[in-house]
mmCIF file of C-alpha atoms in Angstrom:
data_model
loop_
_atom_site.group_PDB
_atom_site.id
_atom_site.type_symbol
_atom_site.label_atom_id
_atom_site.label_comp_id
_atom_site.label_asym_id
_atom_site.label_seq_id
_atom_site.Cartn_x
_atom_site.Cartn_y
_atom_site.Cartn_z
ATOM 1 C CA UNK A 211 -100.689 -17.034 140.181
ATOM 2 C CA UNK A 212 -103.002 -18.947 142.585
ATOM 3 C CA UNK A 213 -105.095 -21.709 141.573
ATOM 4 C CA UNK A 214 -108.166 -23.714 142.800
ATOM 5 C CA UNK A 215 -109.728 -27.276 141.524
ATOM 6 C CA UNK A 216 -113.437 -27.344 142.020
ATOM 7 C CA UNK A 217 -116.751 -28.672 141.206
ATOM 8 C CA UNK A 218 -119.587 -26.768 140.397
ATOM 9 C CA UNK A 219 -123.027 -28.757 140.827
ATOM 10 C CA UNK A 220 -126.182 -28.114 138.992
ATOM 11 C CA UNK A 221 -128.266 -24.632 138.835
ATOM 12 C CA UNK A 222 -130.788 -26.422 141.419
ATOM 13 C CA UNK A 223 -127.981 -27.041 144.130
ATOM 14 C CA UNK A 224 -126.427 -23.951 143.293
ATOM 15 C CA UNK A 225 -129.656 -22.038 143.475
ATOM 16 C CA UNK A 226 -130.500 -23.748 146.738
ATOM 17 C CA UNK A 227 -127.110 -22.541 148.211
ATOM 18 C CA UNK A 228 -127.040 -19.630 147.296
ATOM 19 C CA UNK A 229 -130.106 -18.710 149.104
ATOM 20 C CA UNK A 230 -128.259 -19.126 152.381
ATOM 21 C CA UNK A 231 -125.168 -17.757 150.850
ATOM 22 C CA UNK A 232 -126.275 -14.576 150.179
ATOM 23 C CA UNK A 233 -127.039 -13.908 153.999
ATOM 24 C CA UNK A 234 -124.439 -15.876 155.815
ATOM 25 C CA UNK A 235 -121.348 -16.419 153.763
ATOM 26 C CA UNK A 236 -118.464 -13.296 153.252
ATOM 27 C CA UNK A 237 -117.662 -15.103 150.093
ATOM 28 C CA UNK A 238 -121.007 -15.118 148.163
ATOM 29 C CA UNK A 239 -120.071 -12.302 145.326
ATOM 30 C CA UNK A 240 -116.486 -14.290 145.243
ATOM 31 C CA UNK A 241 -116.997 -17.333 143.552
ATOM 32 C CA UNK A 242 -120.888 -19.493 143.109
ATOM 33 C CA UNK A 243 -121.533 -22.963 145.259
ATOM 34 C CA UNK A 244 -118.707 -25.288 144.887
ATOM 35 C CA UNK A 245 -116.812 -28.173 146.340
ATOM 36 C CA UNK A 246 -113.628 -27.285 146.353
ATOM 37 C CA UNK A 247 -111.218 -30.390 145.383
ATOM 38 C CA UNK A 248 -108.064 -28.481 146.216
ATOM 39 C CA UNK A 249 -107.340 -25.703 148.070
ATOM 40 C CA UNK A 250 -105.360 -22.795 146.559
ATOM 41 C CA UNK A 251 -102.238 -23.472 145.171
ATOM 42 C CA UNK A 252 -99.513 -21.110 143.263
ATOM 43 C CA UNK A 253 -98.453 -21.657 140.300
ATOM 44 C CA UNK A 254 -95.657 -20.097 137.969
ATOM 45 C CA UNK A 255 -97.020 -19.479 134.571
ATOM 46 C CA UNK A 256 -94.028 -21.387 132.787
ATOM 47 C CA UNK A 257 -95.403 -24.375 134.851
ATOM 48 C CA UNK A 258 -98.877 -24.079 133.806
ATOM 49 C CA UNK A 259 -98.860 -26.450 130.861
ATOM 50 C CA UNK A 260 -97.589 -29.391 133.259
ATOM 51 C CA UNK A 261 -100.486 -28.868 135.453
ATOM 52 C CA UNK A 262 -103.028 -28.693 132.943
ATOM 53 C CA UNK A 263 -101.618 -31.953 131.671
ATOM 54 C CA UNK A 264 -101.422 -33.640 135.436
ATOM 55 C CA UNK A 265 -104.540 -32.224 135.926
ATOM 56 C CA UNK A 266 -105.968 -34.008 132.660
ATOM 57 C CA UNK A 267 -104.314 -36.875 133.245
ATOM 58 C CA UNK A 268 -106.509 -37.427 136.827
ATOM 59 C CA UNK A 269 -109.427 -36.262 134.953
ATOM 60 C CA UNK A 270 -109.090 -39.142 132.502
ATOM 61 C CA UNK A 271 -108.504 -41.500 134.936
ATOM 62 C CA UNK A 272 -111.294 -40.270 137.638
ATOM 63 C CA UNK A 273 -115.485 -41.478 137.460
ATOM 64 C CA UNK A 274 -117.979 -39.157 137.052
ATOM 65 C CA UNK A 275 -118.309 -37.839 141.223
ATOM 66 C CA UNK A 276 -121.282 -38.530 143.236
ATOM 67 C CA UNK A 277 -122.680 -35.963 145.003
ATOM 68 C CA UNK A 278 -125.056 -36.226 147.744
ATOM 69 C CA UNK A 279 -125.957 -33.415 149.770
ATOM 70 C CA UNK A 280 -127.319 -35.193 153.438
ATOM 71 C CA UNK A 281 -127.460 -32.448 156.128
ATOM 72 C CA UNK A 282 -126.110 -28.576 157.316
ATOM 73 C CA UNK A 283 -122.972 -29.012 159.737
ATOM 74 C CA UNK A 284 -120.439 -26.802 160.824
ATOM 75 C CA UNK A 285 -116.596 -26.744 161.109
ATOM 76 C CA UNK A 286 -117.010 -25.362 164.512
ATOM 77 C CA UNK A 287 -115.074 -25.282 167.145
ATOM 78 C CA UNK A 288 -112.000 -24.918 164.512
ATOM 79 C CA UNK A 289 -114.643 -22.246 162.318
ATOM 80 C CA UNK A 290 -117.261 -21.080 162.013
ATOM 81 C CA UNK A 291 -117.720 -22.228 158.096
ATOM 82 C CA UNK A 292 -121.340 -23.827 157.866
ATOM 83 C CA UNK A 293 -122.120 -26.564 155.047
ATOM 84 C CA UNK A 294 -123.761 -28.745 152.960
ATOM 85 C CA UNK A 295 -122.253 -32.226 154.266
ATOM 86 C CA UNK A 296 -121.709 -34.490 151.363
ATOM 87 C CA UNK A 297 -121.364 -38.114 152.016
ATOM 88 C CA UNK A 298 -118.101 -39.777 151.123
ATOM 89 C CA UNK A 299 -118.677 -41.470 147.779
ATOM 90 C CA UNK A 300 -115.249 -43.646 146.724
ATOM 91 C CA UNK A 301 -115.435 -41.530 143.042
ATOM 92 C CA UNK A 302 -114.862 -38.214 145.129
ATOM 93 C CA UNK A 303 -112.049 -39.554 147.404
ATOM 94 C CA UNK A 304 -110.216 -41.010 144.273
ATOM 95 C CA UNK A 305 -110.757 -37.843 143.116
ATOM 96 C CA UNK A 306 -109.525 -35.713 145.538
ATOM 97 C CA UNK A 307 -106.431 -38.400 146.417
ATOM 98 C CA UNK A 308 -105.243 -38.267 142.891
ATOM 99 C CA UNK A 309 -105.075 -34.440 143.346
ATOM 100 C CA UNK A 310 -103.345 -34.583 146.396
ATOM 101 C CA UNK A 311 -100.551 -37.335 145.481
ATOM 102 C CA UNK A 312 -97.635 -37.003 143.276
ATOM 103 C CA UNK A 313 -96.938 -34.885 141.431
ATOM 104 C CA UNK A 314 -99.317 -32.915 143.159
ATOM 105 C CA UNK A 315 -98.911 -31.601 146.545
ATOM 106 C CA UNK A 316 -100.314 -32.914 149.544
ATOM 107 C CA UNK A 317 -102.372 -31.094 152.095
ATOM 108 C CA UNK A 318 -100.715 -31.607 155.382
ATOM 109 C CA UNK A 319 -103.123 -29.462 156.857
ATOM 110 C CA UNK A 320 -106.682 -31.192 156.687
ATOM 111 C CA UNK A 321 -108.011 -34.931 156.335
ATOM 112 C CA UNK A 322 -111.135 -34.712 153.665
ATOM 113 C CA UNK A 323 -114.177 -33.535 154.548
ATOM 114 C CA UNK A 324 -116.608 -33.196 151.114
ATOM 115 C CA UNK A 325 -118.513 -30.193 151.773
ATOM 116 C CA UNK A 326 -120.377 -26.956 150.100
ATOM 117 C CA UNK A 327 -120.050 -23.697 151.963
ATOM 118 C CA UNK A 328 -123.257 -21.670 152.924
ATOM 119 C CA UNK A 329 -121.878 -19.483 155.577
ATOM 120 C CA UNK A 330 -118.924 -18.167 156.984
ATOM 121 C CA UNK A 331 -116.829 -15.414 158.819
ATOM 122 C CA UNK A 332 -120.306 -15.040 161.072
ATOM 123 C CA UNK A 333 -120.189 -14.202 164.567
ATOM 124 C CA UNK A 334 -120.706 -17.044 167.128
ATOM 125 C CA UNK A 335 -124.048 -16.021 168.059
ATOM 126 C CA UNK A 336 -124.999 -15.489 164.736
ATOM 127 C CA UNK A 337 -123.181 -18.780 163.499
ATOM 128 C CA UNK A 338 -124.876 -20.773 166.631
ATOM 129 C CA UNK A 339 -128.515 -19.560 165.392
ATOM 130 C CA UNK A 340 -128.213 -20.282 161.766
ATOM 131 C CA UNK A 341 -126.767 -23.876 162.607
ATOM 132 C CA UNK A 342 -128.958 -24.577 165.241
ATOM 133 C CA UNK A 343 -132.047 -22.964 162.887
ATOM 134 C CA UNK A 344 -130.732 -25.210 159.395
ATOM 135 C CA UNK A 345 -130.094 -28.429 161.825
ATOM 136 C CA UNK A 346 -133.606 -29.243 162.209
ATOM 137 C CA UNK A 347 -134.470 -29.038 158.745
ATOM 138 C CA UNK A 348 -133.804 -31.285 156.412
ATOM 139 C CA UNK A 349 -131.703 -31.683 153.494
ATOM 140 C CA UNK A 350 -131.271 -34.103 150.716
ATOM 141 C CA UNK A 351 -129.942 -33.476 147.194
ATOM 142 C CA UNK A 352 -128.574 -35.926 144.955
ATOM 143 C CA UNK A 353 -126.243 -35.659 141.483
ATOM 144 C CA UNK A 354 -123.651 -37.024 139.421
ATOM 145 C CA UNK A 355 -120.716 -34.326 138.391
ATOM 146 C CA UNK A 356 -119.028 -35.266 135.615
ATOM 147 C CA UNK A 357 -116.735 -32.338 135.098
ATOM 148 C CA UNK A 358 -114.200 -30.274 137.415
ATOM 149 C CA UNK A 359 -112.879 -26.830 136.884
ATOM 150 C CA UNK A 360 -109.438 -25.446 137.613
ATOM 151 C CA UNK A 361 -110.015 -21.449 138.325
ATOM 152 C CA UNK A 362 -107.902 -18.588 139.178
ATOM 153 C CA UNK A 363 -108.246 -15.755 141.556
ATOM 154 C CA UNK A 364 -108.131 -12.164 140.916
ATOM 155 C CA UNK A 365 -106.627 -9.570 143.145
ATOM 156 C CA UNK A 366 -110.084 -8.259 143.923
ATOM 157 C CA UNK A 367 -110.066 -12.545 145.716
ATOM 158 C CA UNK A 368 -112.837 -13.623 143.059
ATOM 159 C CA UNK A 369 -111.816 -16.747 140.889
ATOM 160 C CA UNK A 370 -112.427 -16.905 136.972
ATOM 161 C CA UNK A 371 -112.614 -20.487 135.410
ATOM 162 C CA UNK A 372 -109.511 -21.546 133.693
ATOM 163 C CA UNK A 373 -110.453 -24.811 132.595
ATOM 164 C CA UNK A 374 -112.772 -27.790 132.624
ATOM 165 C CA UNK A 375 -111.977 -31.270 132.750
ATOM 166 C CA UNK A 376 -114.289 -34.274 131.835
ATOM 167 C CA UNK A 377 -114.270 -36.581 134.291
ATOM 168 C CA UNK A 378 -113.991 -40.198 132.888
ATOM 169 C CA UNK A 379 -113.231 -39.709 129.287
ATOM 170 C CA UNK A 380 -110.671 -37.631 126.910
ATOM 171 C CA UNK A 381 -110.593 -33.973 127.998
ATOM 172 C CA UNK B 383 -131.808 -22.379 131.651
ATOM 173 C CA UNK B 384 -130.359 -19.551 130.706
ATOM 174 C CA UNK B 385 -126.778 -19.721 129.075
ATOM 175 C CA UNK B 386 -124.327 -16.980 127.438
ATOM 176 C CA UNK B 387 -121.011 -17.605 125.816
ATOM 177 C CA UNK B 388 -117.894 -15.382 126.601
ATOM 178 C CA UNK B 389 -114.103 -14.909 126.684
ATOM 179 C CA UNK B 390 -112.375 -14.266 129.819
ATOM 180 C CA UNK B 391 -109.181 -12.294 129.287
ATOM 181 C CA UNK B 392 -106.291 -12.906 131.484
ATOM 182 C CA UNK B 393 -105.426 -12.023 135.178
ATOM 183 C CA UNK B 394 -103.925 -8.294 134.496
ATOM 184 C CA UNK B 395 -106.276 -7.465 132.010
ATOM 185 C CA UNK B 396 -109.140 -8.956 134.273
ATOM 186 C CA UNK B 397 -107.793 -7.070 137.169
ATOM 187 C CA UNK B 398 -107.135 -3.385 135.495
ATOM 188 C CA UNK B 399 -110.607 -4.175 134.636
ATOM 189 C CA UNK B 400 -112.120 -4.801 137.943
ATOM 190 C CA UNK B 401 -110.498 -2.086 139.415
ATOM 191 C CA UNK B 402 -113.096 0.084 137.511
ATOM 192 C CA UNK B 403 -116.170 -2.340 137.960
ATOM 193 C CA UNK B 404 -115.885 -2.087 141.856
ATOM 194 C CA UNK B 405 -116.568 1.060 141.496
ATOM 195 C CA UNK B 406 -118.629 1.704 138.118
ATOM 196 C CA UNK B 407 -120.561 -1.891 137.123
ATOM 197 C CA UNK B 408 -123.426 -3.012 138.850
ATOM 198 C CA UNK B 409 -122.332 -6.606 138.004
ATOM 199 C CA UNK B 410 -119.577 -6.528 139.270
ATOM 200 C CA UNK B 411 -120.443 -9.805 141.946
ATOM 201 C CA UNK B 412 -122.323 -11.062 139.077
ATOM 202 C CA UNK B 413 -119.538 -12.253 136.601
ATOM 203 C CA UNK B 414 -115.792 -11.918 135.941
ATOM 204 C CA UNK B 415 -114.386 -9.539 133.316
ATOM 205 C CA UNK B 416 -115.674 -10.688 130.471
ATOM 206 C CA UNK B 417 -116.569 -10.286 126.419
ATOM 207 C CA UNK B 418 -119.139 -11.436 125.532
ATOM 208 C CA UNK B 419 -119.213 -13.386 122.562
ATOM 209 C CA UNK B 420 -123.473 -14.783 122.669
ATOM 210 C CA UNK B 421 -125.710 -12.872 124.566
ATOM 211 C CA UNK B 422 -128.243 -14.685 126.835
ATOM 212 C CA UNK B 423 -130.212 -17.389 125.504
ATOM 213 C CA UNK B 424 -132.540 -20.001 126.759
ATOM 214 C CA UNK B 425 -131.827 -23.866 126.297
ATOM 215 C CA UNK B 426 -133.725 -26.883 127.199
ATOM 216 C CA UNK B 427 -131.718 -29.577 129.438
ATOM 217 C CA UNK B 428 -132.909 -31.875 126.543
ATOM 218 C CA UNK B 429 -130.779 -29.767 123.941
ATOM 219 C CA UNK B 430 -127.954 -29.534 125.914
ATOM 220 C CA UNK B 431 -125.919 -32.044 124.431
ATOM 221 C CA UNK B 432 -127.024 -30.889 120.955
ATOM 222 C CA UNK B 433 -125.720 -26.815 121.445
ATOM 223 C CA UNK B 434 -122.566 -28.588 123.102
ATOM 224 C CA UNK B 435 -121.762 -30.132 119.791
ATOM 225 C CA UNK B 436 -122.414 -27.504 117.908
ATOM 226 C CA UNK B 437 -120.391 -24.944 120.106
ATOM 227 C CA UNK B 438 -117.593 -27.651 120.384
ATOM 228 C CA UNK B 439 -117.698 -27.923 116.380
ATOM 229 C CA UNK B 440 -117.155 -23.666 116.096
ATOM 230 C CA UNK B 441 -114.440 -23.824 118.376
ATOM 231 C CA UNK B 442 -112.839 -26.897 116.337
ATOM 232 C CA UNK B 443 -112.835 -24.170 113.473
ATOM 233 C CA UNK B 444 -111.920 -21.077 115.096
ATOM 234 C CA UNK B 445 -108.288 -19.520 115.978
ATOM 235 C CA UNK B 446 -107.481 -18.050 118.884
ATOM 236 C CA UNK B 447 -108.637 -14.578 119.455
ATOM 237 C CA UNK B 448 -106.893 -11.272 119.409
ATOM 238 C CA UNK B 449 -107.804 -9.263 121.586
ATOM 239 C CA UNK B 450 -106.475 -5.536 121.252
ATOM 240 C CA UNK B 451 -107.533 -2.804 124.125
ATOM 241 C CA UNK B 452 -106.974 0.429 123.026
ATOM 242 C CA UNK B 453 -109.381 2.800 124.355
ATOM 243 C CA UNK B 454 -112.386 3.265 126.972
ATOM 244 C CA UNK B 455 -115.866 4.198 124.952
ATOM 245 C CA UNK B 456 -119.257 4.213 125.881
ATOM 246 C CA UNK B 457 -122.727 3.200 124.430
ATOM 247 C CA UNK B 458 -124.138 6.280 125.463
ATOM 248 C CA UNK B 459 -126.848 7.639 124.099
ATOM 249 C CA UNK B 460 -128.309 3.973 123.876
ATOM 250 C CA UNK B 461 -127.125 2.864 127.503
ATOM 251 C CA UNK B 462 -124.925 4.199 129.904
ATOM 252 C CA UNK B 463 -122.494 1.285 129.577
ATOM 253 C CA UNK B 464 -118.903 1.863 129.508
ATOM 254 C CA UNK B 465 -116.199 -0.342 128.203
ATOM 255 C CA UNK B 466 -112.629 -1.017 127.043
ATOM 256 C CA UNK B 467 -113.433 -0.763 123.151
ATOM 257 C CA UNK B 468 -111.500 -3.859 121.710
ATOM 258 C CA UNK B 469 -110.335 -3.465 118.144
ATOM 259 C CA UNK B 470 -111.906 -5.600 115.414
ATOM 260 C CA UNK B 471 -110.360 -8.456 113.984
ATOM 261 C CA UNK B 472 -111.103 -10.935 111.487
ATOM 262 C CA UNK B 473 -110.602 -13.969 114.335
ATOM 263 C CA UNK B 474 -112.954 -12.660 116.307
ATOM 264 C CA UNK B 475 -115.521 -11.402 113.982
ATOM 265 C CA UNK B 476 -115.359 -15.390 112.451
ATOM 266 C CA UNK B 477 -116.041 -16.571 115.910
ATOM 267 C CA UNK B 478 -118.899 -14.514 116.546
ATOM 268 C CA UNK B 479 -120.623 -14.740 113.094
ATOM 269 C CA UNK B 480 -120.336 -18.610 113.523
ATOM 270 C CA UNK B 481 -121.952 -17.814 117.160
ATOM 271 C CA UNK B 482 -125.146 -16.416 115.234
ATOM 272 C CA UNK B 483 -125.458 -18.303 111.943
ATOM 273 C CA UNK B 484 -127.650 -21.263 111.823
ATOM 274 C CA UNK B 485 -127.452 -23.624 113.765
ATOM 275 C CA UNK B 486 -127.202 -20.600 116.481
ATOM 276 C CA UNK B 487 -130.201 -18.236 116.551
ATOM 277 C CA UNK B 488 -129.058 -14.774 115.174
ATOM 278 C CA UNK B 489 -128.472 -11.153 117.359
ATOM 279 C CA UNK B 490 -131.211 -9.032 115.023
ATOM 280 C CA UNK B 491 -130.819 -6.251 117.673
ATOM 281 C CA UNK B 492 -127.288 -5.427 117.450
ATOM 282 C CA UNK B 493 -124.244 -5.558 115.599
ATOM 283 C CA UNK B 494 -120.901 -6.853 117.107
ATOM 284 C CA UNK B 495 -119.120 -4.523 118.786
ATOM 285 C CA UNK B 496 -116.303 -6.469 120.498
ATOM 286 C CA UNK B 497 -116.126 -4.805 124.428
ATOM 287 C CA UNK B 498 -114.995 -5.818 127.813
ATOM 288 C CA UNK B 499 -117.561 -3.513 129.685
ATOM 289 C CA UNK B 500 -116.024 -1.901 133.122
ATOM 290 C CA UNK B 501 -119.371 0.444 133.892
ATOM 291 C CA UNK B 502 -123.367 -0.011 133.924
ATOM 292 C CA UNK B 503 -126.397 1.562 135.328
ATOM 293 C CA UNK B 504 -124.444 4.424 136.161
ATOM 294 C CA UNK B 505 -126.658 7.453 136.733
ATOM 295 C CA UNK B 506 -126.182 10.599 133.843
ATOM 296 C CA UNK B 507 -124.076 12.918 135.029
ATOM 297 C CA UNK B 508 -121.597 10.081 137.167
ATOM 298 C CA UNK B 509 -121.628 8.501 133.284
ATOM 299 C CA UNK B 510 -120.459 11.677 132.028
ATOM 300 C CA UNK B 511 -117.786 12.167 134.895
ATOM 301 C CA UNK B 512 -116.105 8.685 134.721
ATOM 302 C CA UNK B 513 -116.417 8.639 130.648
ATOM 303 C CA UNK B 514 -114.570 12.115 130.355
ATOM 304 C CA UNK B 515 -111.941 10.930 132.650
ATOM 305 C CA UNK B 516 -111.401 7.882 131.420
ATOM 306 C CA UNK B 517 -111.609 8.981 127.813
ATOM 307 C CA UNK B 518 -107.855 11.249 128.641
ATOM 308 C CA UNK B 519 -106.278 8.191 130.007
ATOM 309 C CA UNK B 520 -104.487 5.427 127.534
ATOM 310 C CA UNK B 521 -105.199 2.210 127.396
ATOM 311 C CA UNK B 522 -103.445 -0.273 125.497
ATOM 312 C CA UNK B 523 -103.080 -4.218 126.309
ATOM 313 C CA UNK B 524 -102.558 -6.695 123.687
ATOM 314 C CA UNK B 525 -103.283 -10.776 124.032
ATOM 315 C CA UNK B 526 -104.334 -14.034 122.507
ATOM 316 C CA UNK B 527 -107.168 -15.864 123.839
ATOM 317 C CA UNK B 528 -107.682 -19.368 123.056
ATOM 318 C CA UNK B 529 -110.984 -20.668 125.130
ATOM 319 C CA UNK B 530 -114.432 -19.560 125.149
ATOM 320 C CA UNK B 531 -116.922 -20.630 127.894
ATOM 321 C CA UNK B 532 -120.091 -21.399 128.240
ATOM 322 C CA UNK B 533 -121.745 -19.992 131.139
ATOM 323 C CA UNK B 534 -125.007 -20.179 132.965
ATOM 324 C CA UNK B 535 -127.115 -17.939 134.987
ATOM 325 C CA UNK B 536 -128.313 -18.854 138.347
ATOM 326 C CA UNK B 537 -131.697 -17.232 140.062
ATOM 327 C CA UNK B 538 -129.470 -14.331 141.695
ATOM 328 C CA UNK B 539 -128.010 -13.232 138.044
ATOM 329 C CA UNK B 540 -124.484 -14.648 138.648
ATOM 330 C CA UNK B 541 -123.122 -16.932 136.205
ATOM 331 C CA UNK B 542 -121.466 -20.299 136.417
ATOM 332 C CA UNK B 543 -118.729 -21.742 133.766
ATOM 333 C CA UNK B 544 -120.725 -24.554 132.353
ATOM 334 C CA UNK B 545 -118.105 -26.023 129.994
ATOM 335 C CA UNK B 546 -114.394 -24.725 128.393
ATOM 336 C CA UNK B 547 -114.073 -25.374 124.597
ATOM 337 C CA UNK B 548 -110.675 -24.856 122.815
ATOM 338 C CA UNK B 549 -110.550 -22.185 119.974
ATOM 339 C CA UNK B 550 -108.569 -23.958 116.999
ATOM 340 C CA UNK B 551 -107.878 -27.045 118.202
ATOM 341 C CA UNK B 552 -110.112 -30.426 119.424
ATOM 342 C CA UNK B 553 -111.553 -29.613 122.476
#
């Protein structure tokens, strides 16, 4: 089955996302706002139990993450996935490094970049305006998450929470 | 802020569900599969961490819930929802009863009818079509659940896992 780590910030971020998601991001009836900690993974279900206790173990040992929300950028040239930009805090790197060393897998792929999708799968003219429109305003949001959530997807592509993990005390 | 509590079944039980919702539920995007154990309710962020105990302290108590599909049913006349039907059983009932006995405001409007609904807002006579078509199919799936979430609605009506709590065991 595939899997997913993410955190899900407060109603007021979420609401505030969701306002753009609903116009510019394919995914917006998939899953709500969320920073995604790890990309999806697959998972046997006679392996499940380790993960939920690697995945408890990190939690345990993790801080409470800071989030805070600073501009809109955009993944573009590589695509055209518009965001939230959330500075790097060192409780959401030692977050996200825990989940990606052993005896977790590494992502070979991308160096992290905290973010919250908005928009994506939008044509470049369409993608140019919206970035170019969200650049000039301006965008500052501030929070402390103190929980992450491992979630599942469904064949229709939505996800369905699994599990949540405190972050910084016994789960 | 408005929060519900619910089950979420597993992946093929989620997805034989969804396969009707695309088509039949009108909140669909809104919300996985679900049953719903606590209707809406409104909360103040200052009694957050007072329902949280309280939820944590059913779970503590509860057992793991069976959850038995065996046929599709409606609540027509009164609505024109339609649902897997979900036989009743005694770990269930216990969870829900401690769901609406004090400290938990009581449901005066309905009784429990334990449901995974796959169909809403359907009009009359596309009700009548999917029910009597459904209603010659069989539908039997059997499993244990042993989490309940708490959820919480954002602005567009989708709903956000708020917090996992373990049914029979310390969360």
């Amino acid at each position: 089955m595939k899997y997913g780590i993410a955190l899900f910030p407060s109603k007021p971020l979420q609401d505030q996302a969701n306002s753009y998601r609903m116009r510019y991001d394919s995914h917006y009836a998939l899953i709500p706002p969320h920073i995604t900690l790890k990309e999806t993974f697959e998972v046997d279900d006679s392996d499940l139990p380790q993960l939920l206790a690697n995945i408890r173990e990190v939690a345990k040992n993790a801080e409470p993450a800071l989030i805070e929300v600073y501009k809109v950028d955009t993944f573009s040239p590589q695509s055209n996935t518009i965001f939230f930009k959330i500075r790097e805090d060192v409780s959401l790197t030692n977050l996200y490094e825990a989940l990606h060393s052993d005896p977790f897998e590494p992502n070979p792929k991308y160096g992290f970049i905290p973010h919250l999708t908005i928009g994506q799968d939008l044509s470049n003219d369409e993608h140019a305006d919206v970035v170019g429109r969200l650049k000039m305003g301006s965008f500052s949001h501030q929070e402390t998450i103190n929980r992450m959530q491992l979630l599942y997807q469904l064949e229709n592509g939505s996800w369905t929470v699994y599990e949540t993990f405190h972050l910084g005390k016994e789960a």
